[in-house]
Amino acid sequence: RETFIHLCNPHLEKMEEDILYHFALGTGTHDLPALFGDVKFVCVGGSPSRMKAFITYIADELGLGSPGSEHPNICAGTDRYAMYKVGPVLSVSHGMGIPSISIMLHELIKLLHHAKCSNVTIIRIGTSGGIGLEPGSVVITRQSVDATFKPQFEQVILGKTVIRSTDLDEQLAKELMQCSKEINEFNTVIGNTMCTLDFYEGQGRLDGAICLYTEEEKLQYLREAFDSGVRNIEMESSVFAAMCNLSGVKAAVVCVTLLNRLKGDQISSSHDVLVEYQQRPQKLVGYFIKKRLGKV
C-alpha cells in the first residue's frame, strides 16, 4: 500500500508556484517528480561534508555509479543546505539546532510531496553526547524528550504555545536495532534522546562562557536524565519527530555518542577515532537500506 506525504497546510493548494527558497528549487523551475519521484530513503545530518560522505558511501554499498565518482550538490544555488542523491536515496544537511533543521524539514517535506514520493523513510544520522554509555555507542531514539524529560516539542505560534508529540516509529527503531545486531560491530541501544536549545548551559556543561551552577548540580541533573530513560543529548530530534509525525512519515534518529557526559564535557578522542565513530550511524543506516532493497 502506497503512503504519500501529508501536508498540513491548505494554503499551499492556492499557490501557483512553490519556491523552496533555501534549497534553490521550486515547482515552477524544476520537474520535481522527475528529479525526486523515486526517493524512498532520506537521510539528514548536520554537516554538509558528512552528508556528502554518506551519499558516496551508500552509492558504493548499492553499486550505483562508478567508484570514486563525484555526486553534485543539488542545492549548489544556495549556501544554506547541501543535498545529494543516488538512486532512491536522498542525503541532506540540516545545520545545527532546532531552527535550522525545522526550516530544512518544511522544504524537504514539501519537496517530497510535490515529487509525489511514496513510502518514504526519513532517518537523522548524527553525533551526540552520551549519558552512561561508552563513547562510540550508537543510540536509536525511542522518544525525543525536552530538557525537563517530557516527550514533547513546544513551539509558540501566533503568540500561543503549541505542544506536539515527539514519538518515533517503534517498528522502525526495532528494525534498525536488528540491523545493528546483524552487523555486530559496535554497541547499540534504544533509548530516549534529550533535545536541547543550546550546546552549553542547556546541556549542563561546565565549560561554556557562562556557567552559574555547580558540578554536583550538573551531575544530579544528568543522573535524573539517565533515570528517566535518556541515553544521549543533541539539538534537533524533537522538531524532527514532531514534523515527521504530522506529515505521516516514518522516521528514526540514529546518533553516535562522542563522550560520556557523566565523565566530562569536552571531547578528547583523537581525530581518527572521531571519524570512525561518525561512520557508525552511516554503516547502520546503510545496512538498513541495503536490507530493505534486498541487497544483503
PDB file of C-alpha atoms in Angstrom:
ATOM      1  CA  ARG A   1       0.000   0.000   0.000  1.00  0.00           C
ATOM      2  CA  GLU A   2       1.390   3.367  -1.026  1.00  0.00           C
ATOM      3  CA  THR A   3       1.610   6.041   1.639  1.00  0.00           C
ATOM      4  CA  PHE A   4       2.134   9.592   0.438  1.00  0.00           C
ATOM      5  CA  ILE A   5       3.372  12.689   2.257  1.00  0.00           C
ATOM      6  CA  HIS A   6       0.617  14.557   4.097  1.00  0.00           C
ATOM      7  CA  LEU A   7       0.851  18.346   4.042  1.00  0.00           C
ATOM      8  CA  CYS A   8      -0.818  20.080   6.991  1.00  0.00           C
ATOM      9  CA  ASN A   9      -1.274  23.341   5.079  1.00  0.00           C
ATOM     10  CA  PRO A  10      -4.412  24.062   2.989  1.00  0.00           C
ATOM     11  CA  HIS A  11      -2.918  27.365   1.797  1.00  0.00           C
ATOM     12  CA  LEU A  12      -0.425  25.571  -0.442  1.00  0.00           C
ATOM     13  CA  GLU A  13      -3.242  24.455  -2.768  1.00  0.00           C
ATOM     14  CA  LYS A  14      -3.912  28.095  -3.691  1.00  0.00           C
ATOM     15  CA  MET A  15      -0.317  28.790  -4.749  1.00  0.00           C
ATOM     16  CA  GLU A  16       0.513  28.694  -8.446  1.00  0.00           C
ATOM     17  CA  GLU A  17       4.179  28.103  -7.672  1.00  0.00           C
ATOM     18  CA  ASP A  18       6.034  26.933  -4.557  1.00  0.00           C
ATOM     19  CA  ILE A  19       9.554  28.286  -4.250  1.00  0.00           C
ATOM     20  CA  LEU A  20      11.730  26.178  -1.956  1.00  0.00           C
ATOM     21  CA  TYR A  21      13.989  29.132  -1.296  1.00  0.00           C
ATOM     22  CA  HIS A  22      16.601  27.542   0.977  1.00  0.00           C
ATOM     23  CA  PHE A  23      17.071  24.630  -1.463  1.00  0.00           C
ATOM     24  CA  ALA A  24      17.207  26.839  -4.584  1.00  0.00           C
ATOM     25  CA  LEU A  25      14.461  24.622  -6.055  1.00  0.00           C
ATOM     26  CA  GLY A  26      10.839  25.234  -6.982  1.00  0.00           C
ATOM     27  CA  THR A  27       7.774  23.793  -8.673  1.00  0.00           C
ATOM     28  CA  GLY A  28       7.967  26.438 -11.411  1.00  0.00           C
ATOM     29  CA  THR A  29      11.640  25.965 -12.203  1.00  0.00           C
ATOM     30  CA  HIS A  30      12.216  22.230 -11.673  1.00  0.00           C
ATOM     31  CA  ASP A  31      10.442  18.999 -12.608  1.00  0.00           C
ATOM     32  CA  LEU A  32      10.379  17.683  -9.061  1.00  0.00           C
ATOM     33  CA  PRO A  33       8.615  14.348  -9.825  1.00  0.00           C
ATOM     34  CA  ALA A  34      11.240  13.582 -12.482  1.00  0.00           C
ATOM     35  CA  LEU A  35      14.121  14.586 -10.205  1.00  0.00           C
ATOM     36  CA  PHE A  36      12.947  13.076  -6.921  1.00  0.00           C
ATOM     37  CA  GLY A  37       9.925  10.841  -7.552  1.00  0.00           C
ATOM     38  CA  ASP A  38      11.852   7.611  -6.928  1.00  0.00           C
ATOM     39  CA  VAL A  39      13.144   8.634  -3.484  1.00  0.00           C
ATOM     40  CA  LYS A  40      12.347   6.091  -0.742  1.00  0.00           C
ATOM     41  CA  PHE A  41      15.021   6.888   1.837  1.00  0.00           C
ATOM     42  CA  VAL A  42      16.024  10.333   3.083  1.00  0.00           C
ATOM     43  CA  CYS A  43      18.996  10.651   5.418  1.00  0.00           C
ATOM     44  CA  VAL A  44      19.601  14.002   7.080  1.00  0.00           C
ATOM     45  CA  GLY A  45      22.505  15.201   9.220  1.00  0.00           C
ATOM     46  CA  GLY A  46      24.038  18.425  10.430  1.00  0.00           C
ATOM     47  CA  SER A  47      27.214  18.663   8.377  1.00  0.00           C
ATOM     48  CA  PRO A  48      27.287  19.114   4.561  1.00  0.00           C
ATOM     49  CA  SER A  49      30.582  17.209   4.345  1.00  0.00           C
ATOM     50  CA  ARG A  50      29.154  14.319   6.397  1.00  0.00           C
ATOM     51  CA  MET A  51      26.108  14.065   4.121  1.00  0.00           C
ATOM     52  CA  LYS A  52      28.353  14.115   1.054  1.00  0.00           C
ATOM     53  CA  ALA A  53      30.421  11.330   2.612  1.00  0.00           C
ATOM     54  CA  PHE A  54      27.221   9.393   3.299  1.00  0.00           C
ATOM     55  CA  ILE A  55      25.976   9.575  -0.299  1.00  0.00           C
ATOM     56  CA  THR A  56      29.408   8.428  -1.523  1.00  0.00           C
ATOM     57  CA  TYR A  57      29.280   5.538   0.955  1.00  0.00           C
ATOM     58  CA  ILE A  58      25.747   4.461   0.059  1.00  0.00           C
ATOM     59  CA  ALA A  59      26.477   4.707  -3.666  1.00  0.00           C
ATOM     60  CA  ASP A  60      29.349   2.252  -3.221  1.00  0.00           C
ATOM     61  CA  GLU A  61      27.248  -0.011  -0.979  1.00  0.00           C
ATOM     62  CA  LEU A  62      24.397  -0.132  -3.505  1.00  0.00           C
ATOM     63  CA  GLY A  63      26.708  -0.422  -6.511  1.00  0.00           C
ATOM     64  CA  LEU A  64      25.342   2.751  -8.096  1.00  0.00           C
ATOM     65  CA  GLY A  65      27.782   4.747 -10.198  1.00  0.00           C
ATOM     66  CA  SER A  66      31.473   4.150 -10.654  1.00  0.00           C
ATOM     67  CA  PRO A  67      33.752   4.040  -7.579  1.00  0.00           C
ATOM     68  CA  GLY A  68      35.126   7.456  -6.692  1.00  0.00           C
ATOM     69  CA  SER A  69      32.647   9.318  -8.894  1.00  0.00           C
ATOM     70  CA  GLU A  70      31.529  12.783  -7.793  1.00  0.00           C
ATOM     71  CA  HIS A  71      27.976  13.445  -6.657  1.00  0.00           C
ATOM     72  CA  PRO A  72      26.879  17.015  -7.386  1.00  0.00           C
ATOM     73  CA  ASN A  73      25.271  19.204  -4.735  1.00  0.00           C
ATOM     74  CA  ILE A  74      21.675  19.667  -5.904  1.00  0.00           C
ATOM     75  CA  CYS A  75      21.397  22.801  -3.730  1.00  0.00           C
ATOM     76  CA  ALA A  76      24.544  24.423  -5.124  1.00  0.00           C
ATOM     77  CA  GLY A  77      22.486  27.577  -5.795  1.00  0.00           C
ATOM     78  CA  THR A  78      22.325  28.285  -2.063  1.00  0.00           C
ATOM     79  CA  ASP A  79      24.793  28.124   0.808  1.00  0.00           C
ATOM     80  CA  ARG A  80      22.197  27.133   3.427  1.00  0.00           C
ATOM     81  CA  TYR A  81      21.943  23.382   2.865  1.00  0.00           C
ATOM     82  CA  ALA A  82      23.566  20.680   0.771  1.00  0.00           C
ATOM     83  CA  MET A  83      21.645  17.885  -0.967  1.00  0.00           C
ATOM     84  CA  TYR A  84      22.867  14.771  -2.773  1.00  0.00           C
ATOM     85  CA  LYS A  85      21.015  11.929  -4.472  1.00  0.00           C
ATOM     86  CA  VAL A  86      21.875   8.471  -5.698  1.00  0.00           C
ATOM     87  CA  GLY A  87      19.145   6.033  -6.778  1.00  0.00           C
ATOM     88  CA  PRO A  88      16.332   6.015  -4.198  1.00  0.00           C
ATOM     89  CA  VAL A  89      18.447   7.714  -1.504  1.00  0.00           C
ATOM     90  CA  LEU A  90      18.480  11.435  -0.746  1.00  0.00           C
ATOM     91  CA  SER A  91      21.101  12.894   1.604  1.00  0.00           C
ATOM     92  CA  VAL A  92      20.508  16.390   3.028  1.00  0.00           C
ATOM     93  CA  SER A  93      22.349  18.566   5.557  1.00  0.00           C
ATOM     94  CA  HIS A  94      20.322  20.443   8.150  1.00  0.00           C
ATOM     95  CA  GLY A  95      22.771  22.578  10.100  1.00  0.00           C
ATOM     96  CA  MET A  96      22.790  22.781  13.900  1.00  0.00           C
ATOM     97  CA  GLY A  97      19.812  23.233  16.198  1.00  0.00           C
ATOM     98  CA  ILE A  98      16.020  23.231  16.030  1.00  0.00           C
ATOM     99  CA  PRO A  99      15.593  26.434  13.944  1.00  0.00           C
ATOM    100  CA  SER A 100      17.961  25.238  11.224  1.00  0.00           C
ATOM    101  CA  ILE A 101      16.554  21.713  10.875  1.00  0.00           C
ATOM    102  CA  SER A 102      12.940  22.943  11.010  1.00  0.00           C
ATOM    103  CA  ILE A 103      13.465  25.263   8.028  1.00  0.00           C
ATOM    104  CA  MET A 104      15.051  22.409   6.098  1.00  0.00           C
ATOM    105  CA  LEU A 105      12.246  19.986   7.018  1.00  0.00           C
ATOM    106  CA  HIS A 106       9.472  22.349   5.904  1.00  0.00           C
ATOM    107  CA  GLU A 107      11.019  22.490   2.446  1.00  0.00           C
ATOM    108  CA  LEU A 108      12.041  18.822   2.361  1.00  0.00           C
ATOM    109  CA  ILE A 109       8.520  17.646   3.236  1.00  0.00           C
ATOM    110  CA  LYS A 110       7.055  19.917   0.549  1.00  0.00           C
ATOM    111  CA  LEU A 111       9.674  18.675  -1.925  1.00  0.00           C
ATOM    112  CA  LEU A 112       8.717  15.037  -1.292  1.00  0.00           C
ATOM    113  CA  HIS A 113       5.033  15.917  -1.637  1.00  0.00           C
ATOM    114  CA  HIS A 114       5.484  17.849  -4.888  1.00  0.00           C
ATOM    115  CA  ALA A 115       7.626  14.990  -6.238  1.00  0.00           C
ATOM    116  CA  LYS A 116       4.764  12.556  -5.449  1.00  0.00           C
ATOM    117  CA  CYS A 117       7.079  10.329  -3.397  1.00  0.00           C
ATOM    118  CA  SER A 118       5.505   7.397  -1.552  1.00  0.00           C
ATOM    119  CA  ASN A 119       6.524   5.078   1.310  1.00  0.00           C
ATOM    120  CA  VAL A 120       9.385   7.348   2.331  1.00  0.00           C
ATOM    121  CA  THR A 121      11.518   6.696   5.412  1.00  0.00           C
ATOM    122  CA  ILE A 122      13.465   9.621   6.892  1.00  0.00           C
ATOM    123  CA  ILE A 123      16.396   8.999   9.226  1.00  0.00           C
ATOM    124  CA  ARG A 124      18.510  11.576  11.021  1.00  0.00           C
ATOM    125  CA  ILE A 125      22.095  10.412  11.440  1.00  0.00           C
ATOM    126  CA  GLY A 126      24.352  12.411  13.697  1.00  0.00           C
ATOM    127  CA  THR A 127      26.533  12.837  16.745  1.00  0.00           C
ATOM    128  CA  SER A 128      25.551  13.374  20.357  1.00  0.00           C
ATOM    129  CA  GLY A 129      26.715  13.378  23.938  1.00  0.00           C
ATOM    130  CA  GLY A 130      26.029  10.094  25.713  1.00  0.00           C
ATOM    131  CA  ILE A 131      24.811   9.570  29.268  1.00  0.00           C
ATOM    132  CA  GLY A 132      26.083   6.406  30.943  1.00  0.00           C
ATOM    133  CA  LEU A 133      27.358   4.948  27.655  1.00  0.00           C
ATOM    134  CA  GLU A 134      30.883   4.369  26.433  1.00  0.00           C
ATOM    135  CA  PRO A 135      31.953   6.778  23.665  1.00  0.00           C
ATOM    136  CA  GLY A 136      31.241   5.300  20.257  1.00  0.00           C
ATOM    137  CA  SER A 137      27.937   3.739  21.331  1.00  0.00           C
ATOM    138  CA  VAL A 138      25.041   4.275  18.923  1.00  0.00           C
ATOM    139  CA  VAL A 139      21.621   5.364  20.214  1.00  0.00           C
ATOM    140  CA  ILE A 140      18.419   4.670  18.285  1.00  0.00           C
ATOM    141  CA  THR A 141      15.852   7.108  19.650  1.00  0.00           C
ATOM    142  CA  ARG A 142      12.638   5.789  21.180  1.00  0.00           C
ATOM    143  CA  GLN A 143      11.288   9.220  22.093  1.00  0.00           C
ATOM    144  CA  SER A 144      12.735  12.676  21.897  1.00  0.00           C
ATOM    145  CA  VAL A 145      12.278  14.494  25.211  1.00  0.00           C
ATOM    146  CA  ASP A 146      12.797  18.112  26.192  1.00  0.00           C
ATOM    147  CA  ALA A 147      15.137  19.410  28.889  1.00  0.00           C
ATOM    148  CA  THR A 148      12.523  18.527  31.545  1.00  0.00           C
ATOM    149  CA  PHE A 149      12.368  14.935  30.179  1.00  0.00           C
ATOM    150  CA  LYS A 150       8.853  15.359  28.696  1.00  0.00           C
ATOM    151  CA  PRO A 151       8.223  13.686  25.293  1.00  0.00           C
ATOM    152  CA  GLN A 152       7.044  16.839  23.573  1.00  0.00           C
ATOM    153  CA  PHE A 153       8.055  19.689  21.285  1.00  0.00           C
ATOM    154  CA  GLU A 154       6.866  23.108  22.388  1.00  0.00           C
ATOM    155  CA  GLN A 155       6.593  25.998  19.952  1.00  0.00           C
ATOM    156  CA  VAL A 156       4.982  29.436  20.116  1.00  0.00           C
ATOM    157  CA  ILE A 157       2.748  30.021  17.062  1.00  0.00           C
ATOM    158  CA  LEU A 158       0.770  33.273  16.705  1.00  0.00           C
ATOM    159  CA  GLY A 159       1.551  34.031  20.329  1.00  0.00           C
ATOM    160  CA  LYS A 160       0.160  30.737  21.611  1.00  0.00           C
ATOM    161  CA  THR A 161       2.117  27.748  22.914  1.00  0.00           C
ATOM    162  CA  VAL A 162       1.578  24.639  20.794  1.00  0.00           C
ATOM    163  CA  ILE A 163       2.732  21.231  22.072  1.00  0.00           C
ATOM    164  CA  ARG A 164       3.361  18.345  19.663  1.00  0.00           C
ATOM    165  CA  SER A 165       4.224  14.692  20.148  1.00  0.00           C
ATOM    166  CA  THR A 166       7.808  13.523  19.646  1.00  0.00           C
ATOM    167  CA  ASP A 167       7.267   9.755  19.446  1.00  0.00           C
ATOM    168  CA  LEU A 168       9.214   7.994  16.720  1.00  0.00           C
ATOM    169  CA  ASP A 169       8.217   4.879  14.780  1.00  0.00           C
ATOM    170  CA  GLU A 170       8.639   1.954  17.169  1.00  0.00           C
ATOM    171  CA  GLN A 171       8.791  -0.722  14.479  1.00  0.00           C
ATOM    172  CA  LEU A 172      11.429   1.196  12.534  1.00  0.00           C
ATOM    173  CA  ALA A 173      13.561   1.528  15.684  1.00  0.00           C
ATOM    174  CA  LYS A 174      13.334  -2.240  16.261  1.00  0.00           C
ATOM    175  CA  GLU A 175      14.251  -2.901  12.624  1.00  0.00           C
ATOM    176  CA  LEU A 176      17.337  -0.697  12.943  1.00  0.00           C
ATOM    177  CA  MET A 177      18.285  -2.427  16.202  1.00  0.00           C
ATOM    178  CA  GLN A 178      18.086  -5.808  14.466  1.00  0.00           C
ATOM    179  CA  CYS A 179      20.337  -4.472  11.712  1.00  0.00           C
ATOM    180  CA  SER A 180      22.918  -3.438  14.308  1.00  0.00           C
ATOM    181  CA  LYS A 181      22.845  -6.917  15.816  1.00  0.00           C
ATOM    182  CA  GLU A 182      23.489  -8.389  12.373  1.00  0.00           C
ATOM    183  CA  ILE A 183      26.405  -6.010  11.763  1.00  0.00           C
ATOM    184  CA  ASN A 184      27.735  -6.743  15.266  1.00  0.00           C
ATOM    185  CA  GLU A 185      30.497  -4.108  15.133  1.00  0.00           C
ATOM    186  CA  PHE A 186      29.551  -1.600  17.860  1.00  0.00           C
ATOM    187  CA  ASN A 187      27.344  -1.186  20.914  1.00  0.00           C
ATOM    188  CA  THR A 188      23.822  -0.010  20.038  1.00  0.00           C
ATOM    189  CA  VAL A 189      20.906   0.764  22.347  1.00  0.00           C
ATOM    190  CA  ILE A 190      17.348   2.037  22.023  1.00  0.00           C
ATOM    191  CA  GLY A 191      16.707   4.909  24.433  1.00  0.00           C
ATOM    192  CA  ASN A 192      15.281   8.377  24.828  1.00  0.00           C
ATOM    193  CA  THR A 193      17.131  11.334  23.368  1.00  0.00           C
ATOM    194  CA  MET A 194      17.092  14.701  25.093  1.00  0.00           C
ATOM    195  CA  CYS A 195      16.814  17.594  22.664  1.00  0.00           C
ATOM    196  CA  THR A 196      18.036  20.932  23.991  1.00  0.00           C
ATOM    197  CA  LEU A 197      18.042  24.524  22.739  1.00  0.00           C
ATOM    198  CA  ASP A 198      21.721  25.047  23.479  1.00  0.00           C
ATOM    199  CA  PHE A 199      25.049  23.178  23.481  1.00  0.00           C
ATOM    200  CA  TYR A 200      26.431  24.582  26.729  1.00  0.00           C
ATOM    201  CA  GLU A 201      24.149  25.635  29.613  1.00  0.00           C
ATOM    202  CA  GLY A 202      21.152  23.848  28.102  1.00  0.00           C
ATOM    203  CA  GLN A 203      23.088  20.583  28.279  1.00  0.00           C
ATOM    204  CA  GLY A 204      24.571  21.229  31.729  1.00  0.00           C
ATOM    205  CA  ARG A 205      28.131  21.766  30.550  1.00  0.00           C
ATOM    206  CA  LEU A 206      30.724  23.342  32.833  1.00  0.00           C
ATOM    207  CA  ASP A 207      32.966  24.680  30.056  1.00  0.00           C
ATOM    208  CA  GLY A 208      30.908  27.429  28.422  1.00  0.00           C
ATOM    209  CA  ALA A 209      31.488  31.186  28.668  1.00  0.00           C
ATOM    210  CA  ILE A 210      28.696  31.317  31.282  1.00  0.00           C
ATOM    211  CA  CYS A 211      28.015  28.709  33.973  1.00  0.00           C
ATOM    212  CA  LEU A 212      26.229  29.585  37.231  1.00  0.00           C
ATOM    213  CA  TYR A 213      25.698  26.070  38.640  1.00  0.00           C
ATOM    214  CA  THR A 214      27.977  23.592  40.400  1.00  0.00           C
ATOM    215  CA  GLU A 215      29.442  20.327  39.146  1.00  0.00           C
ATOM    216  CA  GLU A 216      27.312  18.498  41.707  1.00  0.00           C
ATOM    217  CA  GLU A 217      24.148  20.123  40.338  1.00  0.00           C
ATOM    218  CA  LYS A 218      25.166  19.186  36.810  1.00  0.00           C
ATOM    219  CA  LEU A 219      25.780  15.533  37.722  1.00  0.00           C
ATOM    220  CA  GLN A 220      22.500  15.319  39.636  1.00  0.00           C
ATOM    221  CA  TYR A 221      20.639  16.608  36.560  1.00  0.00           C
ATOM    222  CA  LEU A 222      22.330  14.159  34.201  1.00  0.00           C
ATOM    223  CA  ARG A 223      21.655  11.250  36.573  1.00  0.00           C
ATOM    224  CA  GLU A 224      17.982  12.268  36.673  1.00  0.00           C
ATOM    225  CA  ALA A 225      18.009  12.291  32.874  1.00  0.00           C
ATOM    226  CA  PHE A 226      19.531   8.801  32.814  1.00  0.00           C
ATOM    227  CA  ASP A 227      16.986   7.508  35.335  1.00  0.00           C
ATOM    228  CA  SER A 228      14.181   8.855  33.107  1.00  0.00           C
ATOM    229  CA  GLY A 229      15.477   6.798  30.172  1.00  0.00           C
ATOM    230  CA  VAL A 230      17.641   9.391  28.416  1.00  0.00           C
ATOM    231  CA  ARG A 231      20.778   7.935  26.835  1.00  0.00           C
ATOM    232  CA  ASN A 232      22.022  10.837  24.727  1.00  0.00           C
ATOM    233  CA  ILE A 233      21.688  14.575  24.149  1.00  0.00           C
ATOM    234  CA  GLU A 234      21.527  16.525  20.893  1.00  0.00           C
ATOM    235  CA  MET A 235      19.699  19.558  19.453  1.00  0.00           C
ATOM    236  CA  GLU A 236      17.416  18.503  16.595  1.00  0.00           C
ATOM    237  CA  SER A 237      15.379  15.370  17.369  1.00  0.00           C
ATOM    238  CA  SER A 238      12.261  16.951  18.915  1.00  0.00           C
ATOM    239  CA  VAL A 239      11.174  19.078  15.973  1.00  0.00           C
ATOM    240  CA  PHE A 240      12.301  16.314  13.590  1.00  0.00           C
ATOM    241  CA  ALA A 241       9.990  13.802  15.291  1.00  0.00           C
ATOM    242  CA  ALA A 242       7.117  16.286  15.579  1.00  0.00           C
ATOM    243  CA  MET A 243       7.189  17.336  11.916  1.00  0.00           C
ATOM    244  CA  CYS A 244       7.554  13.800  10.587  1.00  0.00           C
ATOM    245  CA  ASN A 245       4.593  12.708  12.745  1.00  0.00           C
ATOM    246  CA  LEU A 246       2.382  15.485  11.370  1.00  0.00           C
ATOM    247  CA  SER A 247       3.402  14.617   7.810  1.00  0.00           C
ATOM    248  CA  GLY A 248       2.734  10.888   8.181  1.00  0.00           C
ATOM    249  CA  VAL A 249       6.356   9.943   7.522  1.00  0.00           C
ATOM    250  CA  LYS A 250       8.071   7.030   9.268  1.00  0.00           C
ATOM    251  CA  ALA A 251      11.161   8.440  10.919  1.00  0.00           C
ATOM    252  CA  ALA A 252      14.093   7.469  13.106  1.00  0.00           C
ATOM    253  CA  VAL A 253      17.059   9.131  14.799  1.00  0.00           C
ATOM    254  CA  VAL A 254      20.400   7.291  14.902  1.00  0.00           C
ATOM    255  CA  CYS A 255      23.233   9.116  16.680  1.00  0.00           C
ATOM    256  CA  VAL A 256      26.657   8.045  17.845  1.00  0.00           C
ATOM    257  CA  THR A 257      27.875   9.263  21.241  1.00  0.00           C
ATOM    258  CA  LEU A 258      31.220  11.079  21.221  1.00  0.00           C
ATOM    259  CA  LEU A 259      31.660  11.101  25.006  1.00  0.00           C
ATOM    260  CA  ASN A 260      30.032  10.066  28.272  1.00  0.00           C
ATOM    261  CA  ARG A 261      28.737  13.299  29.826  1.00  0.00           C
ATOM    262  CA  LEU A 262      28.888  11.773  33.312  1.00  0.00           C
ATOM    263  CA  LYS A 263      32.682  11.741  32.923  1.00  0.00           C
ATOM    264  CA  GLY A 264      33.264  15.156  31.360  1.00  0.00           C
ATOM    265  CA  ASP A 265      32.174  17.856  28.939  1.00  0.00           C
ATOM    266  CA  GLN A 266      34.934  18.142  26.355  1.00  0.00           C
ATOM    267  CA  ILE A 267      35.521  15.731  23.516  1.00  0.00           C
ATOM    268  CA  SER A 268      39.031  14.351  23.958  1.00  0.00           C
ATOM    269  CA  SER A 269      39.174  11.460  21.476  1.00  0.00           C
ATOM    270  CA  SER A 270      41.619  11.775  18.577  1.00  0.00           C
ATOM    271  CA  HIS A 271      40.504  12.947  15.149  1.00  0.00           C
ATOM    272  CA  ASP A 272      40.869   9.454  13.674  1.00  0.00           C
ATOM    273  CA  VAL A 273      38.765   7.912  16.448  1.00  0.00           C
ATOM    274  CA  LEU A 274      36.043  10.548  15.996  1.00  0.00           C
ATOM    275  CA  VAL A 275      35.967   9.941  12.239  1.00  0.00           C
ATOM    276  CA  GLU A 276      35.421   6.224  12.864  1.00  0.00           C
ATOM    277  CA  TYR A 277      32.703   6.961  15.427  1.00  0.00           C
ATOM    278  CA  GLN A 278      30.873   9.219  12.961  1.00  0.00           C
ATOM    279  CA  GLN A 279      30.875   6.437  10.384  1.00  0.00           C
ATOM    280  CA  ARG A 280      28.890   4.120  12.676  1.00  0.00           C
ATOM    281  CA  PRO A 281      25.420   5.638  12.064  1.00  0.00           C
ATOM    282  CA  GLN A 282      26.249   5.633   8.331  1.00  0.00           C
ATOM    283  CA  LYS A 283      27.137   1.937   8.467  1.00  0.00           C
ATOM    284  CA  LEU A 284      23.961   1.060  10.361  1.00  0.00           C
ATOM    285  CA  VAL A 285      21.633   3.061   8.119  1.00  0.00           C
ATOM    286  CA  GLY A 286      23.481   1.885   5.009  1.00  0.00           C
ATOM    287  CA  TYR A 287      22.970  -1.732   6.041  1.00  0.00           C
ATOM    288  CA  PHE A 288      19.288  -0.995   6.780  1.00  0.00           C
ATOM    289  CA  ILE A 289      18.783   0.476   3.302  1.00  0.00           C
ATOM    290  CA  LYS A 290      20.582  -2.442   1.644  1.00  0.00           C
ATOM    291  CA  LYS A 291      18.417  -4.904   3.584  1.00  0.00           C
ATOM    292  CA  ARG A 292      15.216  -3.058   2.638  1.00  0.00           C
ATOM    293  CA  LEU A 293      16.289  -3.192  -1.005  1.00  0.00           C
ATOM    294  CA  GLY A 294      17.138  -6.913  -0.803  1.00  0.00           C
ATOM    295  CA  LYS A 295      20.875  -6.353  -1.281  1.00  0.00           C
ATOM    296  CA  VAL A 296      22.046  -8.057   1.958  1.00  0.00           C
TER     297      VAL A 296
END
